Coordinates of C-alpha atoms and ligand atoms in Angstrom, one line a residue:
X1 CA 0.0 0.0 0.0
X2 CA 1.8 3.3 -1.2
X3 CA -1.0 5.3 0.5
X4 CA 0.2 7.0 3.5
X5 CA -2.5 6.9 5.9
X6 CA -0.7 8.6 9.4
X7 CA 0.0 11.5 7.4
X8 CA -3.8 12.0 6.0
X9 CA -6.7 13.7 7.6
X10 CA -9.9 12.1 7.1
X11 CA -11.3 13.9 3.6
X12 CA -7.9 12.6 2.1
X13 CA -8.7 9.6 3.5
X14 CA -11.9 9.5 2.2
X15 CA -10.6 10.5 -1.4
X16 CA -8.4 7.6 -1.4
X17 CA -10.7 5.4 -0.6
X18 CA -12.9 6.7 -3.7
X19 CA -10.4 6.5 -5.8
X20 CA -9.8 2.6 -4.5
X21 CA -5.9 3.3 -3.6
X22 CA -7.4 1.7 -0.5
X23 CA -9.9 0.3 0.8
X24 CA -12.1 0.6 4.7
X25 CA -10.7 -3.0 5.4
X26 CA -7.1 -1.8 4.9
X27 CA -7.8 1.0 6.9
X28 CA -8.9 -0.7 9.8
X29 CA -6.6 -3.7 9.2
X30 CA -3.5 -1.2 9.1
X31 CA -4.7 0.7 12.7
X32 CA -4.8 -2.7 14.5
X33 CA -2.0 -3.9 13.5
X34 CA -0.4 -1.0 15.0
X35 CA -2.3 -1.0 18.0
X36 CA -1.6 -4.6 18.1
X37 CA 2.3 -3.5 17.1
X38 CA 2.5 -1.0 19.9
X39 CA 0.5 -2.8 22.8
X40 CA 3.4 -2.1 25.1
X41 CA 2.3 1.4 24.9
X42 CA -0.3 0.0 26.9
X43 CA -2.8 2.6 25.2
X44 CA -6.1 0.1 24.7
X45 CA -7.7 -2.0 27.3
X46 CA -9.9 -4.3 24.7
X47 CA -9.0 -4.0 20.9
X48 CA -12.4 -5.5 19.1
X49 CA -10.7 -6.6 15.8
X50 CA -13.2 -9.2 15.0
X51 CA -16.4 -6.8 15.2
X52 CA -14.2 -4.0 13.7
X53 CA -12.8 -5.7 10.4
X54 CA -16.2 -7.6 10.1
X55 CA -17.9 -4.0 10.0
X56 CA -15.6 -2.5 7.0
X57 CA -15.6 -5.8 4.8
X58 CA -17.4 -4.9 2.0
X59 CA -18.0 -1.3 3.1
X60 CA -19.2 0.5 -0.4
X61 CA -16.2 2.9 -1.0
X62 CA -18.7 5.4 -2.4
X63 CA -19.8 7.8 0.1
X64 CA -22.2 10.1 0.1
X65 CA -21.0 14.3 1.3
X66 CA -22.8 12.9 5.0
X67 CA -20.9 10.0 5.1
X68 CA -17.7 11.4 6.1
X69 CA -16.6 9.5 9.2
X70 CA -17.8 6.1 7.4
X71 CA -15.4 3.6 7.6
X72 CA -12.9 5.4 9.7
X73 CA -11.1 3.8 12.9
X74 CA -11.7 5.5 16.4
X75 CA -10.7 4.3 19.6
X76 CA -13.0 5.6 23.1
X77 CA -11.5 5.7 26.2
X78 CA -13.2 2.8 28.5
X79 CA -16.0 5.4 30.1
X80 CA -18.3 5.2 27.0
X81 CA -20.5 2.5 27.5
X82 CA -20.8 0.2 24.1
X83 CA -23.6 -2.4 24.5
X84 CA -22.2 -5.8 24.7
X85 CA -18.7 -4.8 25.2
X86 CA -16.8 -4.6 28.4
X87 CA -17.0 -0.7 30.1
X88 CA -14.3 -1.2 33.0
X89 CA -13.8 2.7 33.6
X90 CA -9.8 1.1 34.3
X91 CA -11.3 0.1 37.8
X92 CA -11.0 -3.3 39.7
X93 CA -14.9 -2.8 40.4
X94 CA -15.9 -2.7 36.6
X95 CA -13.6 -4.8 35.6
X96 CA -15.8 -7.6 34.1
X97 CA -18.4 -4.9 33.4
X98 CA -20.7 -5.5 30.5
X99 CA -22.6 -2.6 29.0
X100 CA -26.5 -3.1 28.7
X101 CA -26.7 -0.2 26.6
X102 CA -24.7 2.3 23.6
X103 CA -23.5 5.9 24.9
X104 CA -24.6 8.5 23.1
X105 CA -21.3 9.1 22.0
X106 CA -21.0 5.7 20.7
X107 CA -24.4 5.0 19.1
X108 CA -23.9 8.6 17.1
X109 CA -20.7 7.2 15.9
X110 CA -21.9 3.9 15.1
X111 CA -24.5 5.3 13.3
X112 CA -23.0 7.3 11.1
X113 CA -20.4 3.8 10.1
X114 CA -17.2 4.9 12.5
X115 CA -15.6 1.6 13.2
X116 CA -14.7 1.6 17.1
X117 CA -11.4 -0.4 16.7
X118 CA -11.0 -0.7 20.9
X119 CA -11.7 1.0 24.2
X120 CA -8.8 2.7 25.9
X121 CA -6.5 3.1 29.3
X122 CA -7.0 6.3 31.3
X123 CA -7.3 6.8 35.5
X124 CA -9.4 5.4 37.2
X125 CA -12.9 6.9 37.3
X126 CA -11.0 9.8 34.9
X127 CA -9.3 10.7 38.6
X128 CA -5.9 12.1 37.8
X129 CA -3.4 13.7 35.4
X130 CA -1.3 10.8 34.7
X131 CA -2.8 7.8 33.5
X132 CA -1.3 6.2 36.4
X133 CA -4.3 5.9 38.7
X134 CA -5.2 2.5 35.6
X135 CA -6.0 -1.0 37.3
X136 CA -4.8 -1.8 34.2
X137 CA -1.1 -0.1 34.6
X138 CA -0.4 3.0 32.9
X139 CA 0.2 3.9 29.5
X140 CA 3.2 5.1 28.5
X141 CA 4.1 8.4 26.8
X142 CA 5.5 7.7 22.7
X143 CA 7.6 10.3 22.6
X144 CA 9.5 9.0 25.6
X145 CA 8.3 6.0 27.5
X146 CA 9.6 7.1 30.6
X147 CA 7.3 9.6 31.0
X148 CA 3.3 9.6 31.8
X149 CA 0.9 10.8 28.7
X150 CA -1.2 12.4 30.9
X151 CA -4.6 12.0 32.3
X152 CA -6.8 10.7 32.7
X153 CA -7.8 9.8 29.0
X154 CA -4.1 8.9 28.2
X155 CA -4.8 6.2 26.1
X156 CA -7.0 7.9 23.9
X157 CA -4.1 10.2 23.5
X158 CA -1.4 8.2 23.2
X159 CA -4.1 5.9 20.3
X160 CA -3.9 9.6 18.5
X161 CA -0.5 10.3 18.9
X162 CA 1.3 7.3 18.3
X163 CA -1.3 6.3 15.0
X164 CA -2.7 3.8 16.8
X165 CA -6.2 5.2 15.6
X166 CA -7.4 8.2 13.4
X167 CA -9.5 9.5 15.7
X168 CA -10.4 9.1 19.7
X169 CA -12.7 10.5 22.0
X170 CA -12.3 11.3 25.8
X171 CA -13.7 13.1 28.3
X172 CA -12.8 16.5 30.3
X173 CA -13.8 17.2 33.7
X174 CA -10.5 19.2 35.0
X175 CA -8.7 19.3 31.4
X176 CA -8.5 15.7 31.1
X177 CA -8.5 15.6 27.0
X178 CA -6.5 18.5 26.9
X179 CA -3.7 17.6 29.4
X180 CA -2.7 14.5 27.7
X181 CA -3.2 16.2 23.8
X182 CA -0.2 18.6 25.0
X183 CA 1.7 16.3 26.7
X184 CA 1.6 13.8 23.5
X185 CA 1.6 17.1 20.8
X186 CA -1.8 15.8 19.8
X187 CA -5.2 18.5 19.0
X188 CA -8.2 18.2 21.8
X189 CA -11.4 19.6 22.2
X190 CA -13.2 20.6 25.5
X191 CA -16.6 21.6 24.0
X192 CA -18.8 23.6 26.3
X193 CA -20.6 22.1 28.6
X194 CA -24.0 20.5 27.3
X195 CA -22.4 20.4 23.3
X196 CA -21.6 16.7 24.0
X197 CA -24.3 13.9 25.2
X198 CA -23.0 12.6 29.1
X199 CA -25.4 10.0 28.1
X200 CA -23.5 6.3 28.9
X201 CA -20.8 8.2 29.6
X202 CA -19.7 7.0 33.6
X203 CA -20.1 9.8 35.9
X204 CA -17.4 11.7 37.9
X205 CA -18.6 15.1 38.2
X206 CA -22.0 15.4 36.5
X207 CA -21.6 19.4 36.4
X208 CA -18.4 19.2 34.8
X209 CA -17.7 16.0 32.6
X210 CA -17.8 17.0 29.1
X211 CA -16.8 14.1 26.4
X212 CA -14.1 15.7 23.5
X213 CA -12.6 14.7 20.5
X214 CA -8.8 14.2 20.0
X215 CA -6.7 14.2 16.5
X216 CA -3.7 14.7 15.0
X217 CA -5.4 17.8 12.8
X218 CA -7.6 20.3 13.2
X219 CA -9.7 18.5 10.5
X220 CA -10.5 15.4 12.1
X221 CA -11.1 17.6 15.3
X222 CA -14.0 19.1 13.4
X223 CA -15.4 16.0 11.9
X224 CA -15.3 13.9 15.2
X225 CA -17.0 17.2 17.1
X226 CA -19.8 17.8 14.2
X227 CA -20.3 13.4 14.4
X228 CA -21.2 13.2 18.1
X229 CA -22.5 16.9 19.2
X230 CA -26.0 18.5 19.9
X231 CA -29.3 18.0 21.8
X232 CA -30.1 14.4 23.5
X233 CA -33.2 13.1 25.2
X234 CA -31.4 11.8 26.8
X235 CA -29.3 14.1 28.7
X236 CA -31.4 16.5 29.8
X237 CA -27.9 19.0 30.1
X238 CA -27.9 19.0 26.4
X239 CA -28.4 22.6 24.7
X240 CA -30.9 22.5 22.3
X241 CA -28.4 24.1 19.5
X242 CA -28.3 22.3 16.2
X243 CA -25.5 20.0 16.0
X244 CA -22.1 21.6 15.4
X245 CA -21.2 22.3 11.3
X246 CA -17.6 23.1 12.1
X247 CA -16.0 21.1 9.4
X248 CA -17.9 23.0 6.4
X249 CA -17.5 26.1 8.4
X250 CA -13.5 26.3 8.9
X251 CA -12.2 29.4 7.2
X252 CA -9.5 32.3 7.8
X253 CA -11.0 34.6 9.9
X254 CA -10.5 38.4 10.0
X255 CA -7.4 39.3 12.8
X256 CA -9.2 40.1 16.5
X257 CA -8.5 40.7 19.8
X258 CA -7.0 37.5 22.1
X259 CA -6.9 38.1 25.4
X260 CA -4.1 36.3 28.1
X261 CA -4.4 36.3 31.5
X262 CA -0.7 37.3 32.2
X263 CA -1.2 37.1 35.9
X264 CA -1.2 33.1 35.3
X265 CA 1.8 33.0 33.7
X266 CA 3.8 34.4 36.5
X267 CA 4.0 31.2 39.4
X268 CA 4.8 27.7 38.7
X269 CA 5.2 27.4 34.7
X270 CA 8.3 25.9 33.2
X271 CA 10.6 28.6 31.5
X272 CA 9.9 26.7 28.2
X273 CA 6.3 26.1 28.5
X274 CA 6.2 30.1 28.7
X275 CA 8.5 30.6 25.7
X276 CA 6.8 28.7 23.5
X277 CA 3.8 29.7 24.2
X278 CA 4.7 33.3 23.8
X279 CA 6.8 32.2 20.4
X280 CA 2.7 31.1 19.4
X281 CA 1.6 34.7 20.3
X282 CA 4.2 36.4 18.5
X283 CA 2.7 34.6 15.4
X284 CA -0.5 36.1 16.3
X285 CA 0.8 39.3 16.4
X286 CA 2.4 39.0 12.9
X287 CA -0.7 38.3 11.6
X288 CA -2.3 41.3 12.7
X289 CA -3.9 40.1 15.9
X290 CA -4.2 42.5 18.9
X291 CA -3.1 40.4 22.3
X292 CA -4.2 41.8 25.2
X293 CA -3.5 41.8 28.6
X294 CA -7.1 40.5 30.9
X295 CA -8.0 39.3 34.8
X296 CA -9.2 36.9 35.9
X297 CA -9.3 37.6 39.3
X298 CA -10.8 34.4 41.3
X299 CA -8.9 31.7 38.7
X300 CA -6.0 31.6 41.1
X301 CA -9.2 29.7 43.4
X302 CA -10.5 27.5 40.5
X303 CA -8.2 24.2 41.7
X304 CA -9.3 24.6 45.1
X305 CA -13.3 25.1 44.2
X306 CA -12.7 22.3 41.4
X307 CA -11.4 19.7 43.9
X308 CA -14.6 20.6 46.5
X309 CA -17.0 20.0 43.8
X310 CA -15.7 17.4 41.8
X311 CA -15.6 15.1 44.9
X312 CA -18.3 15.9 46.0
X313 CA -20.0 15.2 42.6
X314 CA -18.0 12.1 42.7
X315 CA -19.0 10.7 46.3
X316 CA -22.3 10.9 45.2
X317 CA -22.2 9.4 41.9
X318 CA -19.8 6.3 43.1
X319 CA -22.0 5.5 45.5
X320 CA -23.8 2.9 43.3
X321 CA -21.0 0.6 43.4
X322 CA -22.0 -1.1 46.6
X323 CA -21.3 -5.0 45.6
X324 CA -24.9 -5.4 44.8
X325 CA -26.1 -4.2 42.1
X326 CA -23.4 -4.6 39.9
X327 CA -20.0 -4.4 39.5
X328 CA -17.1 -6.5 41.8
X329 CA -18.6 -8.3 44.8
X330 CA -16.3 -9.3 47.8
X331 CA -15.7 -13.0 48.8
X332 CA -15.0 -11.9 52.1
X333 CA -18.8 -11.2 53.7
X334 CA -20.1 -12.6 56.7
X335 CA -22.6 -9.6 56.8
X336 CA -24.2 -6.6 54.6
X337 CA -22.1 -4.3 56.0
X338 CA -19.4 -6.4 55.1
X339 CA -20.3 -6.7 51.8
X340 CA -20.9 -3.3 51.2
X341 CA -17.5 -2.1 53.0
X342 CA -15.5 -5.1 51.4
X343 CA -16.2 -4.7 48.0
X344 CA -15.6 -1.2 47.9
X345 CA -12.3 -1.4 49.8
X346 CA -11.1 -4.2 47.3
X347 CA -12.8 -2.8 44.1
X348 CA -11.3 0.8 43.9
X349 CA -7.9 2.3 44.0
X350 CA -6.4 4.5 46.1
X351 CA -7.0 7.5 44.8
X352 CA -10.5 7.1 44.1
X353 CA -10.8 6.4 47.7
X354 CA -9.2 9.7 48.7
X355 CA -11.5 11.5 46.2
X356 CA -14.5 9.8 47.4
X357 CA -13.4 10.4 51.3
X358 CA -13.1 14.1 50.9
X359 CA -16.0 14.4 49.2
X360 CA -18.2 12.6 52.0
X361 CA -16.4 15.0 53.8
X362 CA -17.2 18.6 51.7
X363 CA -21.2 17.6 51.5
X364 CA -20.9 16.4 55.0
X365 CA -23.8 18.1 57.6
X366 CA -22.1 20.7 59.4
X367 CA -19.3 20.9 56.2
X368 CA -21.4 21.4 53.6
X369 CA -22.1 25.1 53.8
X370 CA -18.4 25.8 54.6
X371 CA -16.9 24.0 51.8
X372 CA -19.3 22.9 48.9
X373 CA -21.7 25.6 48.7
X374 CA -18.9 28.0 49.1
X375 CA -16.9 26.6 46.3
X376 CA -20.4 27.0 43.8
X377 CA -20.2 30.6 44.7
X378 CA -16.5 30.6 43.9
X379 CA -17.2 29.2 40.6
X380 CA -20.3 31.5 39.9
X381 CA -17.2 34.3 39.9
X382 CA -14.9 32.5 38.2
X383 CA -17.5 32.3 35.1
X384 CA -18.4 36.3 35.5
X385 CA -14.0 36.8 35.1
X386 CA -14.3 34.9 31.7
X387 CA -17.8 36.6 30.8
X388 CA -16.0 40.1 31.9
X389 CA -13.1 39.1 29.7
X390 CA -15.2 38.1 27.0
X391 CA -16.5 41.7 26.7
X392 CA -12.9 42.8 24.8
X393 CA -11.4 39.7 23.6
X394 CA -12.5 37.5 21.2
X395 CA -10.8 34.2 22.9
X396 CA -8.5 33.4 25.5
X397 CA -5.0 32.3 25.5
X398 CA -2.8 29.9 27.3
X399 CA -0.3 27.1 28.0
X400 CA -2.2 23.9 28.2
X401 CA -0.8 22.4 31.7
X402 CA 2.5 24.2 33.4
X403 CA 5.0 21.4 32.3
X404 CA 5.9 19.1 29.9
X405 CA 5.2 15.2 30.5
X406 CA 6.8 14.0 34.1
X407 CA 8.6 10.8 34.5
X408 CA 6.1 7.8 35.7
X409 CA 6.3 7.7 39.4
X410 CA 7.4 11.1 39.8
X411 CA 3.8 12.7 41.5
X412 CA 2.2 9.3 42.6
X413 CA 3.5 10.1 46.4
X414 CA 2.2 13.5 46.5
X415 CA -1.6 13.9 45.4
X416 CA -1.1 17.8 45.7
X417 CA 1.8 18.1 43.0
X418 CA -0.1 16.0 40.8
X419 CA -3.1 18.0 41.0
X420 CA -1.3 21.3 40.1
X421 CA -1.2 19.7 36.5
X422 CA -4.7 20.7 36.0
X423 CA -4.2 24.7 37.4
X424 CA -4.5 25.9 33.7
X425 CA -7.2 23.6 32.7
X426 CA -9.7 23.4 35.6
X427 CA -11.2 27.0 35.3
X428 CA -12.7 26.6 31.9
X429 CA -14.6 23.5 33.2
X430 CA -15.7 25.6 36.2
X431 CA -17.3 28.4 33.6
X432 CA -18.5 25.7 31.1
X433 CA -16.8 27.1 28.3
X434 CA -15.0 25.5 25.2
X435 CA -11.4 24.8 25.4
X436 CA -8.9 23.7 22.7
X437 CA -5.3 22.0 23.4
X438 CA -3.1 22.3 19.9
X439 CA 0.7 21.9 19.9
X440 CA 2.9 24.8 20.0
X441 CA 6.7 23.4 20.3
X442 CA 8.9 21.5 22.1
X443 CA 11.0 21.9 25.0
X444 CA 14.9 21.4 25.3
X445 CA 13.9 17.7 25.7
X446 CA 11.8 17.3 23.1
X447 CA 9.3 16.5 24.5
X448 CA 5.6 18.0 23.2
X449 CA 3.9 21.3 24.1
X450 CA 0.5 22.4 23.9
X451 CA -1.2 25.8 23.9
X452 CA -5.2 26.3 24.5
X453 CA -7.3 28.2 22.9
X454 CA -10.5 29.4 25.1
X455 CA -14.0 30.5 23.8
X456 CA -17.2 31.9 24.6
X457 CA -20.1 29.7 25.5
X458 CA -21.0 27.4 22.5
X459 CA -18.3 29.5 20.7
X460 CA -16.5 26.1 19.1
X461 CA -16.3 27.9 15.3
X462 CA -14.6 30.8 16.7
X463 CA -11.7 28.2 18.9
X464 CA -11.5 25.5 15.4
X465 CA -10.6 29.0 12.8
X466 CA -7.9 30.3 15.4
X467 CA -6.9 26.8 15.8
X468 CA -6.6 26.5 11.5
X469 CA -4.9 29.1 11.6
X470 CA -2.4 28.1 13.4
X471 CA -2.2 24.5 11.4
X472 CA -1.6 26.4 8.5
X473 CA 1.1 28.4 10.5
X474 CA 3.0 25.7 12.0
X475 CA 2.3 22.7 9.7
X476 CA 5.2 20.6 10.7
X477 CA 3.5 20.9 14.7
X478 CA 0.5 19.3 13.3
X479 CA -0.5 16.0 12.0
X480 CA 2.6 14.8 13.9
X481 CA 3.1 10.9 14.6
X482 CA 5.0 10.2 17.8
X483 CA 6.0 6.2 16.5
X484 CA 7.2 5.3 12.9
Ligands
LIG501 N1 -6.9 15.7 36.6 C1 -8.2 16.1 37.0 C2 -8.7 15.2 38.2 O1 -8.0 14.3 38.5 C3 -9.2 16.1 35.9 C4 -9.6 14.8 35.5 C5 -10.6 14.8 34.4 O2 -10.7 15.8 33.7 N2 -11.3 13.7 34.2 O3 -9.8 15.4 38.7

C-alpha cells in the first residue's frame, strides 16, 4: 500500500478510498495492527478486531458528502459505554463490566459507520493527570516511554499520537482531553458544557464531565466534534443548538482581539512552556492580531473550588458501586455491612478512595455550607471573570498544563503536585466554556507542548478558525506521529 494513511486527515482519507488506492478493510486492518504492534504502549484496554474488520468488509467505497466518518477507525476511552462490550472505567470494580446499553457518544458514531477499533487506558474513574491511577497499569508516553501521557484519557491520547487510531474521544472534567493532547503534541477539544451527550458516559462530576474529541489535525477535530455533538433526550444538560457544522464552516477569519491572563503565567510554569507559548503569540501578532493583557481575578481559586466539587460530585455518583447491584462483589462477607464495605475497599484504587473520602467530607452536615456551597459561589465568579473578559477579547490564550510530560512515578507520592497539572485547565470547566489543546513546540527535551485556545459559551467555530490558523502556521507541529 503506497497510501500514507498517518499522514492524511480524514477527507484525504476518504478520497483515497474513492479513488480505491485503499480500501475501509485496509484501513482498519492497518490501525490494529499497529495498535496490536505497539501494545506495550499499553494505550487500549480491549482491541475489538473481530467486530471492527467484520464491520468495513465490504463497506461501499462510495460515500455520500454525509458520510464522512464512514469507515474510519476511532478508539474511546473505556467510560463510553458500548452495548455488549466490556466498560471497566480502568477500575478493579468494573472490571468484568458489560454494557447493557450504547453511549450517546457511541451509538452517534456507530450510526453514522465509524468503526470503534477498541476501548482505551485512562485513570481510574478519569481521577488524575497521569494515567497512572489505571487498574490496568499505565500507558506510557510515545515520545518517551519514561514519562506519563497524561490523564486521565491517556490512552486515547497516546491511540492519536502514536497512530494507533485516526481519531479518539475522551472526556474532560479538569482538562483531562487537553492535558494529555499537550503532553503527546496531539489537538483536543473541550466543548462547552451541554455540546456533547453525558449520556452512557460514567459519571465523575455530572456538572463538569464534558466528552471531547482528540486528532492529530484540526480536520479530524471538526469532523469527530460535528459526528457526536447536539441535543439528547437523553441528557437532559444538552443545549438545544443544532449539531455543530464546524467542518464545512472552517475558514480564515479576520485578525481580533485575544486576550491572556498574564497574571497566570507568572508562578509555577516551566521557562519553556512560557516561551513557546509566547513564540505562538508572537505569530499572532504578525498576523495582525491584537493580544491583550485580561484578569481573571478568582482563577488563582478554580483548583481549590474544582477539587470541592468534583468530589463531591463524585462521592455521590460512586455510590452505586455497593457490591450489589453490579459491578465486583467481595468473597470476604459474613454480613451486609461487610459486603458493602469489602467490595468497595477491594474494588477501587487509592485515589479514588481519597476523592470519594473528601468528598463525603465537603457535602458532610455541618461541612457542607463551609466547603461545597462556598466553592459553587466561587465558581459562579470564576464564570463572570471569563464573561467580563469576554467583553474585549475574542478568545482566551494559554499554556495547556505548566510542564511538559513527568517521568512515571514522579507525583504518585504527592496527590497535591499532581493536581497542580490541572491549574491551567480546571477554570474553563468551572465556567462551562469550550477549550482547545493544539501543539505549539517542544522543549529542550523534546518532548511536546501544547497551547489552548478558550472561547465563549458554544463558541467552538470561533476556537476550530484560530486553531486553523495556526495548522496552517506551523504545519510541521500538526498532524505529527510520535512512532514510525
Ligand atoms: N486531573 C483532574 C482530576 O483528577 C481532571 C480529570 C478529568 O478531567 N477527568 O480530577
Amino acid at each position: 500500500m503506497s497510501f500514507d494513511i498517518l499522514n492524511s486527515n480524514i477527507p484525504t482519507i476518504n478520497s483515497a478510498i474513492k479513488d480505491k488506492k485503499i480500501s475501509h478493510r485496509e484501513l482498519v486492518d492497518f490501525y490494529i495492527k499497529r495498535a496490536k504492534k505497539y501494545s506495550k504502549l499499553n494505550s487500549y484496554i480491549n482491541i475489538m478486531e473481530q467486530e471492527a474488520l467484520e464491520k468495513v468488509t465490504n463497506m461501499d467505497p462510495d460515500l455520500s458528502a454525509n458520510e464522512i466518518i464512514k469507515g474510519i477507525p476511532v478508539s474511546l476511552k473505556d467510560i463510553f459505554l458500548m452495548k455488549g462490550h466490556k466498560t471497566t472505567c480502568a477500575s478493579k470494580i468494573l472490571s468484568d463490566h458489560v454494557a447493557t446499553y450504547d453511549s450517546t457518544v457511541a451509538s452517534r458514531l456507530q450510526n453514522k459507520g465509524a468503526v470503534v477499533i477498541g476501548k482505551n487506558n485512562m485513570d481510574e474513574f478519569a481521577m488524575g493527570s497521569s494515567n497512572e491511577h489505571s487498574f490496568y497499569g499505565p500507558a506510557l508516553n510515545p515520545w518517551d516511554e519514561s514519562r506519563v501521557p497524561g490523564g486521565s484519557s491517556g490512552g486515547s491520547a497516546v491511540s492519536v499520537s502514536a497512530g494507533l487510531c485516526q481519531i479518539s474521544y475522551g472526556t474532560d472534567t479538569g482538562g483531562s482531553v487537553r492535558l494529555p493532547a499537550s503532553y503527546t503534541g496531539i489537538c483536543s477539544l473541550k466543548p462547552t458544557y451541554g455540546r456533547v451527550s453525558r449520556y452512557g458516559v460514567i459519571a465523575f462530576a455530572s456538572s463538569l464531565d464534558q466528552p471531547g474529541p482528540m486528532a492529530r489535525n484540526i480536520e479530524d477535530l471538526a469532523i469527530a466534534f460535528d459526528a457526536v455533538s447536539g441535543h439528547d433526550p437523553n441528557d437532559s444538560n444538552t443545549s438545544s443548538l443544532p449539531p455543530s457544522n464546524i467542518y464545512k464552516g472552517l475558514k480564515n477569519i479576520e485578525p481580533c482581539t485575544l486576550g491572556v491572563p498574564y497574571e497566570l503565567l507568572s508562578d509555577g510554569i516551566d521557562k519553556d512552556v512560557v516561551k513557546c507559548f509566547e513564540s505562538s503569540l508572537e505569530i499572532f501578532k504578525k498576523a495582525g492580531y491584537v493580544i491583550k493583557d485580561i484578569k481573571l481575578p478568582h482563577a488563582k481559586h478554580s483548583l481549590d473550588a474544582y477539587y470541592i466539587i468534583s468530589t463531591g460530585e463524585a462521592s455521590s455518583n460512586l455510590a452505586r458501586y455497593d457490591g450489589i447491584r453490579y459491578g465486583y462483589r467481595t468473597s470476604n462477607i459474613s454480613g451486609l455491612k461487610d459486603l458493602y464495605e469489602n467490595s468497595r475497599s477491594e474494588g477501587f484504587g487509592t485515589e479514588v478512595k481519597r476523592r470519594i473520602a473528601l468528598g463525603t467530607f465537603v457535602l458532610s452536615a455541618g461541612y457542607y455550607d463551609a466547603y461545597f456551597v462556598k466553592a459553587a459561589k466561587v465558581r459562579r465568579l470564576i464564570r463572570q471573570d471569563f464573561d467580563n473578559a469576554f467583553s474585549s477579547c475574542s478568545a482566551i490564550l494559554l499554556p495547556t498544563a505548566p510542564t511538559t510530560a513527568f517521568k512515571i512515578g514522579e507525583k504518585l507520592a504527592d496527590p497535591m503536585t499532581m493536581y497542580l497539572s490541572d491549574v491551567l485547565t480546571v477554570p474553563v470547566n468551572l465556567a462551562a466554556i469550550p477549550a482547545m489543546s493544539i501543539p505549539c513546540g517542544f522543549d529542550s527535551k523534546s518532548l511536546p507542548i501544547g497551547m489552548q485556545i478558550i472561547g465563549k459559551h458554544f463558541d467552538e467555530m470561533t476556537l476550530f478558525n484560530l486553531a486553523y490558523f495556526m495548522q496552517r502556521q506551523r504545519p510541521e507541529l500538526f498532524n505529527r506521529v510520535s512512532v514510525k
